[in-house]
Structures are given as C-alpha cells and as structure tokens.
Coordinates of N, CA and C in Angstrom, one line a residue:
M21 N -6.3 -2.0 38.9 CA -5.6 -1.5 38.5 C -5.7 -0.8 36.9
A22 N -5.3 0.5 35.8 CA -5.0 1.1 36.0 C -4.3 0.9 34.3
S23 N -5.0 0.7 33.2 CA -4.2 0.0 32.1 C -2.7 0.7 32.3
A24 N -2.1 -0.3 31.5 CA -0.7 0.0 31.3 C -0.9 0.8 30.0
T25 N -0.1 2.4 29.4 CA -0.1 2.8 28.4 C 1.1 3.0 27.1
Y26 N 0.9 3.2 26.4 CA 2.0 2.8 25.5 C 1.9 4.0 24.7
T27 N 3.2 4.6 23.7 CA 3.1 5.9 22.9 C 2.9 5.3 21.2
A28 N 3.2 5.7 21.0 CA 3.6 4.9 19.5 C 3.5 6.1 17.9
R29 N 4.1 6.3 17.5 CA 3.7 6.8 15.9 C 3.3 5.7 15.0
A30 N 1.6 6.6 14.1 CA 1.8 5.0 13.5 C 0.7 5.9 12.2
I31 N 0.0 5.2 10.8 CA -0.9 5.9 10.1 C -1.4 5.0 9.9
V32 N -2.6 6.1 10.4 CA -4.1 5.7 10.1 C -4.0 4.7 8.3
L33 N -5.0 3.3 8.2 CA -4.6 3.0 7.4 C -6.4 3.4 7.1
R34 N -7.3 3.2 7.9 CA -8.4 2.2 7.8 C -9.2 3.1 9.2
K35 N -10.8 3.4 8.4 CA -11.5 3.5 10.3 C -13.0 2.6 9.8
T36 N -12.8 2.2 11.2 CA -15.1 1.3 11.2 C -14.9 2.3 11.8
K37 N -16.5 2.4 11.1 CA -17.9 2.7 12.9 C -17.8 1.8 14.1
L38 N -18.1 2.3 14.9 CA -18.9 1.4 16.2 C -19.4 2.0 17.2
G39 N -20.5 1.8 17.0 CA -21.7 1.7 18.0 C -21.6 3.2 17.9
E40 N -22.4 4.4 18.3 CA -23.1 5.3 18.1 C -21.7 6.7 17.1
S41 N -21.1 6.1 18.7 CA -19.9 8.2 18.4 C -19.0 7.1 17.7
D42 N -18.4 6.0 18.3 CA -16.6 5.3 17.9 C -16.6 4.5 17.5
L43 N -15.0 4.5 16.6 CA -14.9 4.2 16.0 C -13.3 3.1 16.5
I44 N -13.4 2.4 15.4 CA -12.2 1.2 15.0 C -10.8 1.7 14.0
V45 N -10.6 2.5 14.0 CA -9.2 2.3 13.3 C -8.3 1.5 13.5
T46 N -8.0 1.5 12.0 CA -6.2 0.5 12.2 C -5.1 1.0 11.1
L47 N -3.6 0.4 12.3 CA -3.2 1.1 12.1 C -1.5 0.7 11.3
L48 N -0.6 1.9 10.8 CA 0.8 0.7 10.1 C 1.5 1.2 11.6
A49 N 1.9 0.5 12.7 CA 2.7 1.6 13.7 C 3.8 1.3 13.2
Q50 N 4.1 1.7 13.5 CA 6.9 2.7 13.2 C 7.0 0.9 12.9
D51 N 6.5 0.0 13.9 CA 7.2 -1.1 14.4 C 7.3 -1.8 12.8
G52 N 5.8 -1.2 11.8 CA 5.9 -2.0 10.4 C 4.3 -3.1 11.0
S53 N 4.4 -3.5 12.4 CA 3.2 -4.0 12.8 C 1.3 -3.5 12.3
Q54 N 0.2 -4.6 12.6 CA -0.4 -3.9 12.4 C -1.4 -3.4 13.8
V55 N -1.8 -2.2 14.0 CA -2.6 -2.2 15.5 C -3.5 -1.7 15.0
R56 N -4.4 -2.8 15.9 CA -5.8 -1.9 16.1 C -6.4 -1.1 17.4
A57 N -7.5 -0.3 18.0 CA -7.6 0.5 18.3 C -8.7 1.5 18.4
V58 N -9.3 1.4 19.2 CA -11.2 2.6 19.4 C -10.8 4.0 19.5
A59 N -10.9 5.0 19.2 CA -11.6 6.4 19.2 C -12.7 6.0 20.3
K60 N -12.3 6.5 21.3 CA -14.3 6.4 21.6 C -14.8 7.9 21.8
G61 N -16.1 8.2 21.0 CA -16.8 9.4 20.4 C -15.6 10.7 19.7
A62 N -15.0 9.4 18.3 CA -14.1 10.1 17.5 C -15.2 10.9 16.6
R63 N -16.4 10.1 16.0 CA -17.0 10.5 15.3 C -17.4 11.9 16.2
K64 N -17.8 12.8 17.1 CA -18.3 13.6 17.1 C -18.2 14.7 16.8
P65 N -19.0 15.7 15.9 CA -18.4 16.9 15.7 C -16.9 17.8 16.6
S66 N -17.0 17.5 18.1 CA -17.0 18.0 18.9 C -15.7 17.2 19.8
S67 N -15.1 15.9 18.7 CA -13.7 15.0 19.2 C -12.8 15.6 18.8
P68 N -12.0 15.7 19.8 CA -10.4 16.3 19.4 C -9.6 15.3 18.3
F69 N -11.0 13.9 17.7 CA -10.2 13.1 17.2 C -10.8 12.6 16.1
A70 N -11.5 14.2 15.6 CA -12.3 14.0 14.4 C -11.2 14.7 13.4
A71 N -10.2 15.2 13.6 CA -9.5 15.5 12.4 C -8.2 14.9 13.0
R72 N -7.8 14.5 13.9 CA -6.8 13.7 14.2 C -6.4 12.7 14.4
L73 N -7.1 11.4 13.5 CA -7.5 10.5 13.0 C -8.0 10.2 11.4
E74 N -8.1 10.8 10.7 CA -7.9 11.3 9.1 C -6.9 9.9 8.5
L75 N -7.9 9.5 7.9 CA -6.2 8.3 6.6 C -5.8 8.8 5.8
Y76 N -4.5 8.1 6.0 CA -3.9 7.8 5.8 C -2.7 9.4 6.5
S77 N -3.1 9.7 7.2 CA -2.4 10.6 8.2 C -1.1 9.6 9.4
S78 N -1.0 10.6 9.5 CA 0.8 10.1 10.4 C 0.7 10.6 11.7
V79 N 0.7 9.9 12.7 CA -0.3 10.7 14.1 C 0.6 10.2 15.1
D80 N 1.1 10.6 15.4 CA 1.4 10.7 16.9 C 0.2 9.6 18.3
L81 N 0.2 9.0 19.2 CA -0.4 8.2 19.6 C -0.4 8.3 21.4
L82 N -1.3 8.0 22.2 CA -1.0 7.6 23.6 C -2.0 7.1 23.4
C83 N -2.4 5.2 23.5 CA -3.3 3.7 23.8 C -2.9 3.7 25.3
S84 N -3.9 3.6 25.5 CA -4.2 2.4 26.7 C -4.5 0.9 26.4
E85 N -3.8 -0.1 27.1 CA -4.0 -1.3 26.4 C -4.8 -1.8 27.0
G86 N -6.2 -2.6 26.4 CA -7.8 -3.3 25.9 C -7.2 -4.8 26.2
R87 N -8.9 -5.2 26.9 CA -8.9 -6.5 26.4 C -8.3 -7.4 25.1
S88 N -9.5 -6.9 24.0 CA -9.6 -7.0 22.8 C -8.6 -6.1 21.9
L89 N -9.0 -4.9 22.3 CA -8.9 -3.8 20.8 C -8.4 -2.4 22.3
D90 N -6.6 -2.1 22.0 CA -6.3 -1.1 22.6 C -6.9 0.3 23.0
I91 N -6.5 1.1 23.2 CA -7.8 2.4 23.3 C -7.0 3.9 23.4
V92 N -7.5 4.3 22.5 CA -6.4 6.1 22.1 C -7.3 7.1 23.4
K93 N -6.0 7.4 23.6 CA -6.6 8.8 24.6 C -6.0 9.6 24.0
E94 N -4.7 9.6 23.2 CA -4.1 11.7 22.8 C -3.9 10.5 21.3
A95 N -4.3 12.2 20.6 CA -3.2 12.8 19.3 C -3.0 13.0 19.2
R96 N -1.6 12.9 18.1 CA -1.6 14.4 17.9 C -1.0 13.9 16.1
I97 N -1.3 14.7 15.6 CA -1.0 14.8 13.9 C 0.6 15.1 13.9
A98 N 1.2 14.1 13.1 CA 2.7 14.6 12.6 C 2.5 14.3 11.5
S99 N 1.8 14.4 10.1 CA 1.6 14.4 8.7 C 0.2 14.2 8.1
S100 N -0.4 15.2 7.5 CA -1.6 15.1 7.9 C -2.0 14.7 6.7
H101 N -1.1 15.0 5.1 CA -1.3 14.3 3.5 C -2.8 14.6 3.2
E102 N -2.8 15.6 4.0 CA -4.9 16.6 3.4 C -5.1 16.2 2.2
R103 N -3.6 16.1 0.9 CA -4.0 16.5 0.4 C -5.0 14.8 -1.1
L104 N -4.6 13.9 0.1 CA -4.7 12.2 0.0 C -6.2 12.1 -0.4
R105 N -6.5 13.4 0.7 CA -8.0 13.2 0.7 C -8.8 13.9 0.3
R106 N -8.0 15.5 -0.1 CA -8.9 16.3 -1.0 C -8.6 16.0 -2.2
D107 N -7.9 15.7 -2.7 CA -7.8 15.7 -4.4 C -8.6 14.3 -4.8
L108 N -9.0 14.1 -6.0 CA -9.9 12.9 -6.1 C -8.5 11.8 -7.0
E109 N -8.1 12.1 -7.4 CA -6.2 11.5 -7.9 C -5.8 11.1 -7.3
H110 N -5.0 12.4 -6.0 CA -4.6 11.1 -5.0 C -5.2 10.6 -4.4
A111 N -6.3 10.5 -3.9 CA -7.1 9.9 -2.6 C -6.9 8.5 -3.7
A112 N -7.6 8.1 -5.0 CA -7.5 7.1 -5.4 C -6.6 6.6 -5.9
C113 N -5.5 7.0 -5.6 CA -3.6 6.6 -5.7 C -4.0 5.1 -4.5
A114 N -3.7 6.9 -3.2 CA -3.6 6.7 -1.5 C -4.8 5.2 -1.0
A115 N -5.4 5.3 -1.5 CA -6.4 3.6 -0.7 C -5.6 2.3 -1.9
P116 N -5.6 1.7 -2.8 CA -4.3 1.2 -2.9 C -3.5 0.4 -2.4
M117 N -2.5 1.7 -2.0 CA -1.5 1.9 -0.5 C -2.2 1.4 1.0
A118 N -3.1 2.0 1.1 CA -3.8 1.4 2.7 C -4.2 0.3 2.6
E119 N -5.3 -0.5 1.3 CA -5.6 -1.7 1.8 C -4.4 -2.8 1.2
L120 N -3.6 -2.4 0.7 CA -2.6 -4.1 0.7 C -1.6 -3.5 2.0
L121 N -1.6 -3.8 2.9 CA -1.2 -2.8 3.6 C -2.2 -3.9 5.6
D122 N -2.7 -3.6 4.9 CA -4.3 -4.1 6.0 C -4.4 -5.0 5.5
R123 N -4.0 -5.8 4.3 CA -4.4 -7.1 4.4 C -2.4 -8.1 4.3
V124 N -1.3 -7.2 4.2 CA 0.0 -8.1 4.4 C 0.8 -8.1 5.9
T125 N -0.3 -6.9 6.7 CA 0.5 -6.1 8.2 C -0.5 -7.4 9.1
Q126 N 0.0 -7.7 10.3 CA 0.1 -7.9 11.2 C -0.5 -7.7 12.5
E127 N -1.1 -8.4 13.5 CA -0.5 -7.3 14.5 C 0.7 -7.7 15.5
G128 N 1.0 -7.6 15.8 CA 2.5 -8.4 16.2 C 4.0 -8.8 15.8
L129 N 3.0 -8.5 14.0 CA 4.9 -8.6 13.3 C 5.0 -7.9 12.8
A130 N 6.6 -7.2 13.0 CA 7.1 -6.4 13.0 C 7.5 -6.6 11.5
N131 N 8.0 -5.2 11.3 CA 8.6 -4.6 9.9 C 8.2 -3.9 9.5
P132 N 9.6 -2.8 9.6 CA 9.5 -1.4 10.3 C 9.8 -0.8 9.1
R133 N 11.0 -1.9 7.7 CA 10.8 -0.8 6.7 C 9.2 -0.7 5.8
L134 N 9.2 -1.6 5.9 CA 7.2 -1.5 5.8 C 6.6 0.3 6.1
F135 N 7.2 0.3 7.4 CA 6.9 2.2 8.2 C 7.7 2.6 6.8
A136 N 8.9 2.6 7.4 CA 9.6 3.8 6.4 C 9.0 3.7 4.8
L137 N 8.9 2.8 4.5 CA 8.8 3.3 2.8 C 7.5 3.2 2.6
T138 N 6.3 3.2 4.1 CA 4.7 4.1 3.1 C 4.9 6.1 3.7
E139 N 5.1 5.8 4.8 CA 5.7 7.4 4.6 C 6.4 8.6 4.1
A140 N 7.1 7.8 3.1 CA 7.9 8.3 2.4 C 7.2 7.4 1.0
A141 N 6.2 7.3 0.6 CA 5.3 7.0 -0.2 C 3.9 8.4 -0.1
L142 N 3.4 8.5 0.5 CA 3.1 9.0 0.9 C 3.1 9.8 1.1
D143 N 4.6 10.3 1.5 CA 5.3 11.7 0.8 C 5.2 12.9 -0.5
A144 N 5.7 11.1 -0.9 CA 6.2 11.6 -2.2 C 4.4 11.6 -3.3
L145 N 4.1 10.6 -2.7 CA 2.7 10.9 -3.4 C 1.9 12.6 -3.5
D146 N 1.8 12.7 -1.7 CA 1.0 14.3 -1.1 C 2.3 15.0 -2.1
G147 N 3.4 15.2 -2.9 CA 3.3 16.5 -4.0 C 4.3 16.3 -5.4
A148 N 3.2 14.7 -5.5 CA 3.1 14.6 -7.3 C 1.7 15.0 -7.3
L149 N 2.1 15.2 -8.8 CA 1.5 16.6 -9.6 C 0.5 15.1 -10.0
A150 N -0.9 15.0 -10.3 CA -2.0 14.2 -10.8 C -1.5 12.6 -11.8
P151 N -1.0 13.3 -13.3 CA -0.6 12.6 -14.4 C 0.6 11.0 -13.0
Q152 N 1.8 11.8 -12.6 CA 2.7 11.1 -11.5 C 1.9 10.6 -10.6
A153 N 0.8 10.3 -10.1 CA 0.4 10.0 -8.7 C 0.6 7.6 -9.0
P154 N 0.0 8.1 -9.7 CA -0.6 6.2 -10.3 C 0.8 5.1 -9.7
A155 N 2.4 6.3 -10.5 CA 3.3 5.7 -10.9 C 3.8 5.5 -9.0
V156 N 2.9 6.7 -7.6 CA 4.4 5.7 -7.2 C 3.2 5.4 -6.2
C157 N 1.5 5.1 -6.5 CA 1.1 4.0 -6.1 C 1.9 2.6 -6.5
A158 N 2.2 2.5 -8.0 CA 1.5 1.2 -8.4 C 4.0 1.1 -7.9
A159 N 5.1 2.1 -7.4 CA 5.4 1.3 -7.1 C 6.1 1.3 -5.8
H160 N 4.9 2.3 -5.3 CA 4.9 1.4 -3.4 C 4.5 0.3 -3.0
L161 N 3.1 -0.2 -3.9 CA 2.3 -2.3 -4.0 C 2.9 -3.1 -4.2
L162 N 4.7 -2.5 -5.3 CA 5.6 -3.9 -5.2 C 7.0 -3.6 -4.5
K163 N 6.5 -2.4 -4.7 CA 7.9 -2.9 -2.5 C 7.2 -3.3 -1.6
A164 N 6.1 -2.6 -1.7 CA 4.5 -3.4 0.0 C 5.0 -4.9 -0.2
L165 N 5.1 -5.3 -1.3 CA 4.6 -6.8 -1.4 C 6.0 -7.6 -1.8
A166 N 7.1 -6.3 -1.8 CA 8.8 -7.6 -1.2 C 9.4 -7.5 -0.2
F167 N 8.5 -6.3 0.5 CA 9.3 -6.0 2.0 C 8.3 -7.4 2.6
S168 N 7.1 -8.3 1.9 CA 6.5 -8.4 2.9 C 6.7 -10.1 2.7
G169 N 7.3 -10.1 1.7 CA 8.5 -11.8 1.5 C 7.6 -11.9 0.2
L170 N 7.1 -11.2 -0.6 CA 6.3 -11.9 -1.8 C 7.1 -11.3 -2.8
R171 N 8.5 -10.8 -2.7 CA 8.6 -9.5 -4.1 C 8.8 -11.1 -5.6
P172 N 8.5 -10.4 -6.9 CA 8.4 -11.4 -7.8 C 9.6 -11.3 -8.5
S173 N 10.0 -12.3 -8.7 CA 11.3 -12.9 -9.6 C 10.7 -11.8 -11.6
L174 N 12.5 -11.1 -11.3 CA 12.1 -10.5 -12.5 C 12.8 -10.0 -13.6
S175 N 14.2 -10.6 -13.3 CA 15.1 -11.2 -14.2 C 16.0 -12.5 -14.1
S176 N 15.5 -13.8 -12.8 CA 15.9 -14.9 -13.3 C 14.8 -15.6 -13.3
C177 N 14.4 -16.7 -13.5 CA 13.9 -18.3 -13.8 C 13.4 -18.2 -12.4
A178 N 12.3 -17.8 -12.2 CA 11.5 -18.2 -11.2 C 11.8 -20.0 -10.7
V179 N 11.2 -20.3 -12.3 CA 12.1 -22.3 -11.9 C 12.9 -23.2 -11.4
C180 N 13.9 -21.8 -12.7 CA 15.5 -22.4 -12.8 C 16.1 -21.9 -11.6
G181 N 15.9 -20.1 -12.3 CA 17.0 -19.5 -11.6 C 17.9 -18.3 -12.9
A182 N 17.9 -19.1 -14.0 CA 18.6 -18.4 -15.6 C 17.7 -17.1 -15.7
D183 N 19.0 -16.4 -16.1 CA 18.9 -14.8 -16.2 C 17.8 -14.9 -17.5
V184 N 16.6 -14.6 -17.7 CA 16.0 -13.9 -18.4 C 16.2 -12.8 -19.1
P185 N 15.6 -13.3 -20.9 CA 16.9 -11.2 -20.4 C 15.8 -10.3 -20.6
G186 N 15.9 -9.4 -20.7 CA 14.9 -7.5 -20.2 C 14.9 -7.1 -21.7
G187 N 14.2 -7.3 -21.8 CA 14.6 -6.5 -23.6 C 12.5 -5.9 -22.9
A188 N 12.2 -4.4 -24.0 CA 11.8 -3.4 -23.7 C 11.0 -3.6 -25.0
D189 N 10.9 -4.9 -26.3 CA 10.8 -3.7 -27.8 C 9.0 -3.9 -27.3
A190 N 8.2 -2.9 -28.5 CA 6.3 -3.2 -27.6 C 6.4 -4.1 -28.6
G191 N 5.5 -4.9 -28.3 CA 4.6 -6.2 -28.7 C 5.5 -6.9 -28.2
T192 N 6.6 -7.1 -28.6 CA 7.2 -8.6 -26.9 C 6.4 -8.8 -25.9
V193 N 6.6 -10.3 -25.6 CA 5.9 -10.3 -24.1 C 7.2 -11.4 -23.7
V194 N 6.6 -11.2 -22.0 CA 7.2 -12.4 -21.4 C 6.9 -13.4 -20.7
P195 N 6.7 -15.2 -21.2 CA 6.2 -15.8 -19.9 C 6.7 -15.5 -18.4
L196 N 5.4 -15.0 -17.7 CA 5.7 -15.1 -16.4 C 4.6 -16.3 -15.6
S197 N 4.1 -16.9 -14.6 CA 4.0 -17.6 -14.2 C 3.9 -17.2 -12.5
F198 N 2.6 -16.6 -12.4 CA 1.9 -15.8 -10.9 C 2.2 -16.2 -9.7
C199 N 1.7 -17.9 -9.9 CA 1.8 -19.1 -8.9 C 3.6 -19.2 -8.4
E200 N 4.0 -19.4 -10.5 CA 5.5 -19.9 -9.2 C 6.6 -19.3 -8.7
G201 N 6.3 -17.3 -9.0 CA 6.7 -17.1 -8.2 C 7.5 -15.8 -9.7
G202 N 7.1 -15.9 -10.4 CA 7.4 -15.2 -11.8 C 7.7 -14.9 -12.7
V203 N 9.1 -14.5 -13.9 CA 9.4 -14.9 -15.0 C 10.0 -16.0 -15.7
V204 N 9.3 -16.8 -15.9 CA 10.1 -18.2 -17.0 C 10.9 -18.2 -17.8
C205 N 11.8 -18.6 -18.1 CA 12.9 -19.3 -19.0 C 12.4 -20.0 -20.3
P206 N 12.2 -20.2 -21.3 CA 12.4 -20.9 -23.0 C 12.4 -22.4 -21.8
A207 N 13.4 -22.9 -21.3 CA 13.8 -23.9 -21.4 C 12.3 -24.8 -20.0
C208 N 12.2 -23.5 -19.0 CA 11.1 -23.9 -18.3 C 10.0 -23.7 -18.1
R209 N 9.2 -23.0 -19.1 CA 7.9 -22.9 -19.9 C 6.9 -23.6 -20.0
P210 N 7.7 -24.6 -21.0 CA 6.1 -25.5 -21.5 C 5.6 -26.5 -20.4
S211 N 6.8 -26.8 -18.5 CA 6.5 -27.2 -17.5 C 5.5 -26.3 -16.9
V212 N 6.2 -25.2 -16.6 CA 4.1 -25.0 -16.1 C 3.6 -23.9 -16.3
E213 N 2.6 -23.2 -15.8 CA 1.6 -22.5 -16.0 C 1.9 -21.3 -16.1
A214 N 1.9 -20.9 -17.0 CA 2.0 -19.3 -17.3 C 2.0 -18.2 -18.6
Q215 N 2.0 -17.0 -18.4 CA 0.6 -16.6 -19.3 C 2.4 -15.3 -20.0
G216 N 1.4 -14.9 -21.3 CA 2.4 -13.3 -21.6 C 1.9 -12.6 -21.0
V217 N 3.7 -12.0 -21.0 CA 3.0 -10.4 -19.8 C 3.3 -9.5 -20.8
P218 N 3.5 -8.8 -21.5 CA 4.0 -7.2 -21.7 C 5.3 -7.1 -21.1
A219 N 6.7 -7.3 -22.7 CA 7.7 -6.5 -22.0 C 8.2 -5.3 -21.1
A220 N 7.6 -4.8 -22.1 CA 7.1 -3.6 -21.0 C 6.8 -2.8 -20.2
A221 N 6.1 -3.9 -19.5 CA 5.6 -4.1 -17.8 C 6.0 -4.3 -16.7
V222 N 6.9 -5.7 -17.7 CA 7.4 -6.5 -16.5 C 9.4 -4.9 -17.0
A223 N 9.3 -4.1 -17.4 CA 10.9 -4.0 -18.0 C 9.8 -2.6 -16.9
W224 N 9.5 -1.9 -16.9 CA 8.7 -1.1 -16.0 C 8.5 -1.5 -14.5
C225 N 8.4 -2.1 -13.7 CA 8.5 -3.2 -13.2 C 9.7 -3.3 -12.0
R226 N 10.7 -4.1 -13.6 CA 12.9 -3.4 -12.2 C 12.2 -2.1 -12.6
A227 N 12.4 -0.9 -12.9 CA 12.6 0.1 -12.9 C 11.8 0.9 -12.2
L228 N 11.1 0.5 -11.3 CA 10.2 0.9 -10.2 C 10.5 0.7 -9.1
M229 N 10.8 -0.5 -9.3 CA 11.0 -2.0 -7.4 C 12.4 -1.5 -7.0
G230 N 13.2 -1.3 -8.8 CA 14.8 -0.6 -8.1 C 15.5 1.8 -8.0
S231 N 14.1 1.6 -8.2 CA 14.2 3.4 -7.9 C 14.0 4.1 -6.3
T232 N 14.1 5.0 -5.9 CA 13.5 5.6 -4.9 C 12.3 6.1 -6.0
F233 N 12.2 7.7 -5.1 CA 10.2 7.6 -4.7 C 11.0 8.8 -5.7
A234 N 12.6 9.9 -5.3 CA 12.6 11.2 -5.9 C 13.5 10.5 -7.6
E235 N 13.7 9.2 -7.7 CA 14.4 9.2 -8.7 C 13.0 8.7 -9.3
I236 N 11.8 7.8 -9.1 CA 10.6 7.8 -10.0 C 9.9 9.4 -10.0
A237 N 10.0 10.5 -9.8 CA 9.5 11.1 -9.6 C 10.4 11.9 -11.2
E238 N 11.5 12.0 -11.1 CA 11.9 12.1 -12.8 C 12.6 11.2 -13.8
L239 N 11.9 9.7 -13.5 CA 11.1 9.3 -14.5 C 10.4 9.7 -15.4
D240 N 8.8 10.6 -15.2 CA 8.2 11.0 -16.0 C 7.6 9.6 -16.7
V241 N 6.9 8.5 -15.4 CA 6.1 7.6 -16.1 C 5.5 8.1 -16.8
P242 N 4.8 7.0 -18.5 CA 3.6 7.1 -18.6 C 1.9 6.8 -17.9
P243 N 1.0 7.4 -18.1 CA -0.1 6.4 -17.3 C -0.6 5.0 -17.7
S244 N 0.0 5.1 -18.8 CA 0.2 3.6 -19.7 C 0.8 3.0 -18.7
A245 N 1.3 2.8 -18.4 CA 2.9 1.7 -17.6 C 2.7 1.5 -15.9
S246 N 2.3 3.2 -15.2 CA 1.9 3.3 -14.2 C 0.6 1.8 -13.8
F247 N -0.4 2.0 -15.0 CA -1.7 0.7 -15.2 C -1.1 -0.2 -15.8
A248 N 0.4 -0.4 -16.3 CA 0.2 -1.5 -16.9 C 1.0 -2.5 -15.0
V249 N 1.8 -2.1 -13.9 CA 2.2 -2.3 -12.8 C 1.2 -2.7 -12.3
L250 N 0.6 -1.7 -11.8 CA -0.5 -1.8 -10.5 C -2.0 -3.3 -11.5
R251 N -1.6 -3.5 -12.2 CA -2.1 -4.6 -13.1 C -1.7 -5.9 -12.8
F252 N -0.3 -5.2 -12.7 CA 0.5 -7.0 -12.7 C 0.4 -7.2 -10.8
C253 N 0.7 -5.9 -10.0 CA 0.5 -6.0 -8.4 C -0.5 -6.6 -8.5
Q254 N -2.5 -6.0 -8.7 CA -3.5 -6.8 -8.3 C -3.2 -8.1 -8.9
Q255 N -3.2 -8.2 -9.9 CA -3.1 -10.3 -10.1 C -1.5 -11.1 -9.3
W256 N -1.2 -11.0 -8.6 CA 0.5 -10.9 -8.1 C -0.7 -11.0 -6.0
A257 N -0.9 -10.3 -6.1 CA -1.7 -9.7 -4.8 C -3.0 -10.6 -4.6
H258 N -3.8 -11.0 -5.7 CA -4.4 -12.1 -5.7 C -4.3 -13.8 -6.2
E259 N -3.0 -13.9 -6.3 CA -1.9 -14.9 -6.2 C -1.8 -15.6 -5.3
H260 N -1.0 -14.2 -4.2 CA -0.2 -14.8 -3.2 C -1.0 -14.0 -1.8
V261 N -1.7 -13.2 -2.1 CA -2.4 -12.7 -0.5 C -4.1 -12.4 -0.6
G262 N -4.5 -13.2 -2.2 CA -6.1 -13.4 -2.1 C -7.0 -12.5 -1.7
A263 N -6.3 -11.3 -2.5 CA -6.9 -10.1 -2.0 C -7.5 -9.4 -3.3
N264 N -8.6 -9.8 -3.4 CA -9.5 -8.8 -4.3 C -9.2 -7.4 -3.9
Q265 N -8.5 -6.2 -4.5 CA -8.5 -5.2 -3.8 C -9.5 -4.1 -5.0
K266 N -10.5 -4.0 -4.0 CA -11.7 -3.0 -4.6 C -10.7 -1.3 -4.3
S267 N -10.1 -1.7 -4.7 CA -10.0 0.3 -4.4 C -9.1 0.6 -5.7
L268 N -8.6 -0.9 -6.4 CA -7.6 -1.0 -7.7 C -8.6 -1.1 -9.3
N269 N -10.1 -1.7 -8.5 CA -11.0 -2.0 -9.2 C -11.0 -0.7 -10.0
F270 N -11.8 0.6 -8.8 CA -11.6 1.8 -9.0 C -10.6 2.1 -9.0
L271 N -10.1 2.2 -9.3 CA -9.0 2.7 -9.4 C -8.6 3.0 -10.9
F272 N -9.3 1.8 -11.9 CA -9.1 1.2 -13.3 C -10.6 1.8 -13.9
T273 N -11.5 1.9 -13.3 CA -12.5 1.9 -14.3 C -12.9 3.3 -14.1
C274 N -12.3 4.5 -13.0 CA -12.8 5.4 -12.7 C -13.0 6.7 -13.5
G275 N -11.1 6.8 -14.2 CA -11.2 8.1 -15.2 C -11.0 8.8 -15.5
L276 N -10.1 9.0 -14.4 CA -9.6 10.2 -13.8 C -8.5 10.2 -14.3
F277 N -8.0 9.4 -15.0 CA -6.4 9.1 -15.6 C -6.5 9.1 -16.9

C-alpha cells in the first residue's frame, strides 16, 4: 500500500547528515509544530534538494508518511533568505533563532504564532543592515519564548504581582529572578533568589517585546542594548528550557559587532 502524502509549508531549522548522501531536515511547520523528515540523496550535487532545503529558507513540501521519519518527495522555495547564509553577520544572528526553535517546538504540538513570528523575523533580518541584525535576533528570541509559554514578567513582580518601576537610568539595576519568572519588587526581594539586572536591559526587553519588526527597525537599537537583551535571553532559556545555546556563545565571542 502506498504511503499517505501531504503538503506543508515549513522553515528549515537544521540539517543532519544521514548515511552517504541523505539528510534529515528539522522543520518548523506552518502550524508551529516540529517536523523531521528525510531528504534522500539531498547531499548529491545533482539532487534537486541541494539548493531547495537550505537553512532558514521557507519551502513548500510534498512529503510521504514514514514509519519513524517522513520522506521529502518534492520541495519548492517560497522564500530563500539567501543573505542569512551568505553574510557572516546575518548568519550569526539567524542561528540562535533556529537553535531556540529546535528546542522549544515539538512534533505534533501546534503553535501557529511561532511560524508567523519566525517568517516575519527572517524577512526582517534579511533586509536589515548588519548593525541592526542583533536587535532582530533578540526580539525574535524574546517573542518566541513568550509564545512558547515562557514569557518573562518585566513590569510586574513575578512573586506578588505588584508593579515594578521601569526606570532605565544608567547604573541602576532591577532585582530579577530567573527561576521565579521575572522582575521582583522590593518587598519580595529578600525571600527569593534574585540578581541585579541593569534597568536599561529590562527596559529594552520591554521595548523589543512590544514592538513589531518594522518598529524595531525605526528604533535604531544600539548593539550594546541588543547584546544585553541577548544575554538575558540566554540565561532565560538556560533556566526554563535547559538550553545552552552554542550559537549565542559564538555571537558573543565572534567580534563581528
């Protein structure tokens, strides 16, 4: 009996070698779930998959259901996002986005907002100047965590719900508990494990969380602010996802920005 087939639009998050010439592709499907499928012969130069299943590209697929992994039968590029593979600065900022999605998505668990968010983020990153690329990456990580049920509390105390002042004066810090879920008010501070986070970093987290990617392009976010938010996202993902993102470690040490 022939295997059932289906069509899907998806974003390529990761590629893993299989055997001598095949690839396992990890995909973010349009419904926000993770799909892993085999593209047979994809590593052969003559394969039609070689240029159609590139990282960060949005593709229309025809797949057949398999016992453990589905099989890619056809692939057509919807959005290539070639710049995200060609330019080192853009590639360094796209990698953490894909790595986080690989960790927070699951097979069979739909989350449609993640796909729409990621398509918008990849389009914005593709059109961004290099100095603005970290801001797009930081905004995507924050929003992806929030859409995955891991939204940090940045305005209200994570313990009692009281409002926490949002000042961003240079040198001031805000008590924040990564394990409790966000900023902490002075009354709750003695009873929880918290650390001082620069108020400016928290303010930028709020700004990026609440802005569209078009608005972020107009904000002209300084690289120092983008990296402060990225470090926040790294700690947040480590605490709540158990992820030690190697791509973020590279971004912090590569010296590109």
